[in-house]
CSV table of C-alpha atoms in Angstrom, one decimal:
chain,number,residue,atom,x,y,z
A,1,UNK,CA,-31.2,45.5,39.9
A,2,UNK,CA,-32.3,42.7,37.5
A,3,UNK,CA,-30.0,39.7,36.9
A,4,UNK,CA,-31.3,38.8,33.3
A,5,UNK,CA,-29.9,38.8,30.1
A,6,UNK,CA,-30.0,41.9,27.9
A,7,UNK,CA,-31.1,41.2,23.9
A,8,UNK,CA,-27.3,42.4,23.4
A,9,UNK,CA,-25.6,40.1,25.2
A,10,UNK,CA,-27.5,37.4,23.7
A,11,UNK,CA,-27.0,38.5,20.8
A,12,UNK,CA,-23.4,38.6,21.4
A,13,UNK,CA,-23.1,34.8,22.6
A,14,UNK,CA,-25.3,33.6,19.8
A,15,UNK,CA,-22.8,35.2,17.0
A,16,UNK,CA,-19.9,34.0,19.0
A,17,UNK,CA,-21.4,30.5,18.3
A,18,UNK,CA,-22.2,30.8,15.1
A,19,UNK,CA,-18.8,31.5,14.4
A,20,UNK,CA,-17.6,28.6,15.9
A,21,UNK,CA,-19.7,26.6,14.5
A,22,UNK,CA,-19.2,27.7,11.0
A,23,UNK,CA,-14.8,27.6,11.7
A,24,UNK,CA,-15.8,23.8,12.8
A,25,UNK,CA,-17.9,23.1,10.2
A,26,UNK,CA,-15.0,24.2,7.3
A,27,UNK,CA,-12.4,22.5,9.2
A,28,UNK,CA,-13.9,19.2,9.0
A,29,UNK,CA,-15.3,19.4,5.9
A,30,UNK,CA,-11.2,20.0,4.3
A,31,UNK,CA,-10.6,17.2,6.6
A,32,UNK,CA,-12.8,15.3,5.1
A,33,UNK,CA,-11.4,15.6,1.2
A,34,UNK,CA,-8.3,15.1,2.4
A,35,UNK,CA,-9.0,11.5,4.0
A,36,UNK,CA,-10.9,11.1,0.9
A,37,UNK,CA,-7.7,11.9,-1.2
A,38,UNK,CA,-5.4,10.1,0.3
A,39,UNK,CA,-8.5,6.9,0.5
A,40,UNK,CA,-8.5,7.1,-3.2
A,41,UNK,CA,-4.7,7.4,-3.8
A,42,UNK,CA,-3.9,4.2,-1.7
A,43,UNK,CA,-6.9,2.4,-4.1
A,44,UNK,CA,-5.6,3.7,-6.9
A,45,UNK,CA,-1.9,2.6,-5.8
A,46,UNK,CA,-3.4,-0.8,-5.2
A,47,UNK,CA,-5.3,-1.3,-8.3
A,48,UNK,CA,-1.8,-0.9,-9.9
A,49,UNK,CA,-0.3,-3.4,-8.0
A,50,UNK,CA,-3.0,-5.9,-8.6
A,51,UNK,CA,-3.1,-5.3,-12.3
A,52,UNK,CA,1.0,-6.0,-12.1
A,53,UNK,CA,0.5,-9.2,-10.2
A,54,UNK,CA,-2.0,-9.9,-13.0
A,55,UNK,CA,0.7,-9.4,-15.9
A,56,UNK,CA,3.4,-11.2,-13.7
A,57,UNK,CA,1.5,-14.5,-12.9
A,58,UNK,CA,-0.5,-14.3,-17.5
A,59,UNK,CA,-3.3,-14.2,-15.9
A,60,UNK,CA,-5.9,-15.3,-18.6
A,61,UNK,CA,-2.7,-16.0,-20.5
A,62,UNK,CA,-2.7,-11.9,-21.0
A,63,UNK,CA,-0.6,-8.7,-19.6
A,64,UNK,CA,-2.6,-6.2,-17.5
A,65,UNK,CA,-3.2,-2.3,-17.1
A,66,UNK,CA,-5.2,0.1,-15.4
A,67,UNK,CA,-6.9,2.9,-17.2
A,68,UNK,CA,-7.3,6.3,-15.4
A,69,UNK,CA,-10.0,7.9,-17.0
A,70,UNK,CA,-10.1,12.6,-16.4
A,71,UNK,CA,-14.0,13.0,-18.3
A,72,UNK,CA,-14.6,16.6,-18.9
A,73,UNK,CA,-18.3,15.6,-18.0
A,74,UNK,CA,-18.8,13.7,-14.7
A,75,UNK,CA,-17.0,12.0,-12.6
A,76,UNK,CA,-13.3,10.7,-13.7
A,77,UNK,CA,-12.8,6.6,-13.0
A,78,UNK,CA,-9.9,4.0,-13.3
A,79,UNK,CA,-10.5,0.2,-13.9
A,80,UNK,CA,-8.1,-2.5,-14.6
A,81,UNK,CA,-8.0,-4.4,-18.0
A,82,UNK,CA,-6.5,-6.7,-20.1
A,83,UNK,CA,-5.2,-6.5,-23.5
A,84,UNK,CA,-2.2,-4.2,-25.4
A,85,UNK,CA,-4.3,-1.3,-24.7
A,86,UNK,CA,-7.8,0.0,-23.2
A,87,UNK,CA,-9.9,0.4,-26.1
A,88,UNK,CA,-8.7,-2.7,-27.8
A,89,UNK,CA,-9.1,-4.6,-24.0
A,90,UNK,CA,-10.4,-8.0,-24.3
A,91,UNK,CA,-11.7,-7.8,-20.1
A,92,UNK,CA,-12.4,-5.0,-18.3
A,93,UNK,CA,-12.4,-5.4,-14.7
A,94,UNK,CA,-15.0,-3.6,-12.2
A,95,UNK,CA,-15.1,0.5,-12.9
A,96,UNK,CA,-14.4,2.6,-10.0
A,97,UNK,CA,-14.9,6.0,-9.8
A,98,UNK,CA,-13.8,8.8,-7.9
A,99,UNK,CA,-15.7,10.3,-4.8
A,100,UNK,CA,-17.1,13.6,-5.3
A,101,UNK,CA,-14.4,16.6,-5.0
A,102,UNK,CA,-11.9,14.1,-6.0
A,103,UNK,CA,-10.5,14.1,-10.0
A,104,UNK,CA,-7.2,13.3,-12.2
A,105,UNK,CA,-4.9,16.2,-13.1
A,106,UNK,CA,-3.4,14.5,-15.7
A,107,UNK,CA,-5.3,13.5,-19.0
A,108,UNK,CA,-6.7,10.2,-19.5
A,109,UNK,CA,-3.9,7.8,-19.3
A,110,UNK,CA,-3.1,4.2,-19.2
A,111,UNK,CA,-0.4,2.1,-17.3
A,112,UNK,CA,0.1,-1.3,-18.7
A,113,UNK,CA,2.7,-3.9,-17.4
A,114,UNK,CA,4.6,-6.6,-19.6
A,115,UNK,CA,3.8,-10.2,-19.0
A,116,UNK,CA,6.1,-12.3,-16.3
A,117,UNK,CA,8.3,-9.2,-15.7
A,118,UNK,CA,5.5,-7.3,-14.7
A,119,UNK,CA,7.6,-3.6,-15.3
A,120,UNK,CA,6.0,-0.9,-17.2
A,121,UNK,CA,5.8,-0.9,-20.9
A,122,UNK,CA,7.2,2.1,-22.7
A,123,UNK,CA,4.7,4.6,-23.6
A,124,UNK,CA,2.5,3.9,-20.3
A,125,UNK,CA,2.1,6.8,-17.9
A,126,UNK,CA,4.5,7.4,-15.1
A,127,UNK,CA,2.8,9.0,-12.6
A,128,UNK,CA,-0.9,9.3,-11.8
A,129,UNK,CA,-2.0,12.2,-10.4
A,130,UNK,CA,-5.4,13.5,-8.0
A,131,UNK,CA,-6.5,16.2,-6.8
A,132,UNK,CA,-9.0,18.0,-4.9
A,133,UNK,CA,-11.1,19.4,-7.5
A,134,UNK,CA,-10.2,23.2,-7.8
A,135,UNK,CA,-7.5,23.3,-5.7
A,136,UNK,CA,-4.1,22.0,-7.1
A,137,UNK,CA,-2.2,22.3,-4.5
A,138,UNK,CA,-3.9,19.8,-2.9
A,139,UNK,CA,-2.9,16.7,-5.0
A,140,UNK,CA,-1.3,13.3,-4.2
A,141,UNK,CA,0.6,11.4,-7.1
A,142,UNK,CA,1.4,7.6,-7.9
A,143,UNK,CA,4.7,6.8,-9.2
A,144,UNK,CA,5.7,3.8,-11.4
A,145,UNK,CA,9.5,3.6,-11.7
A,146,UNK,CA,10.9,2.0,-14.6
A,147,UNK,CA,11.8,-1.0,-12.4
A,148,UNK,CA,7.8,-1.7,-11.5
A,149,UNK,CA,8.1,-0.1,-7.9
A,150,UNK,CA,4.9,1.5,-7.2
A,151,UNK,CA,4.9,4.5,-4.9
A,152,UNK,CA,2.7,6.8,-3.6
């Protein structure tokens, strides 16, 4: 009797590890957009912060706001400015934008803080919300109370 391998049970063994392979593969890659969601939703969170501190210390004599921009073509972005609104901002910080697979669910949006008091004029956005783009359910969202806490 031979001891080798027939071209079945190689066969076998080779599909077994392609589907191991493939199961690994897919696991780490919705690992991976989920550390990249949760990345971008503690930036995001701190880019509001910073653009509070900026309206509680007037910096540049000015209140602050971040702008959190959903493009139907490309990729969405937020950046920080300065001014009573984004198009009329008089400085516009450093554009971020998302990583790939990551976008807002909400439409383009801005949160602007009062000067000193640093809370959250009326008529800014409350929450900010990403997402993994196609799946919903997959979503992280930034609060801004009414009091200026930040959560996310």
């Amino acid at each position: 009797m031979s001891k080798a391998f027939t071209l079945i049970e190689i066969l076998i063994t080779i599909s077994i590890a392609v589907v191991l392979l493939t199961t690994s593969f897919l696991g780490l890659s919705g690992y991976r957009r989920n550390q990249s969601l949760d990345l971008s939703s503690k930036s995001i969170t701190a880019v509001l912060r910073d653009s509070q501190t900026k309206s509680m210390t007037q910096q540049s004599s000015k209140q602050w706001g971040a702008h959190f921009e959903n493009t139907p073509a490309g990729r969405d972005f937020y950046e920080i400015f300065s001014g009573a609104n984004y198009a009329a901002a008089s400085e516009k910080l450093e554009k971020v934008l998302l990583p790939p697979g990551i976008e807002f669910s909400s439409p383009t949006q801005d949160v602007i803080f009062a000067k000193v008091t640093g809370l959250p004029l009326s008529g800014s956005a409350s929450n900010v919300t990403i997402m993994i783009a196609g799946d919903p359910a997959s979503s992280k969202t930034i609060s801004i109370n009414e009091q200026g806490a930040i959560s996310n």
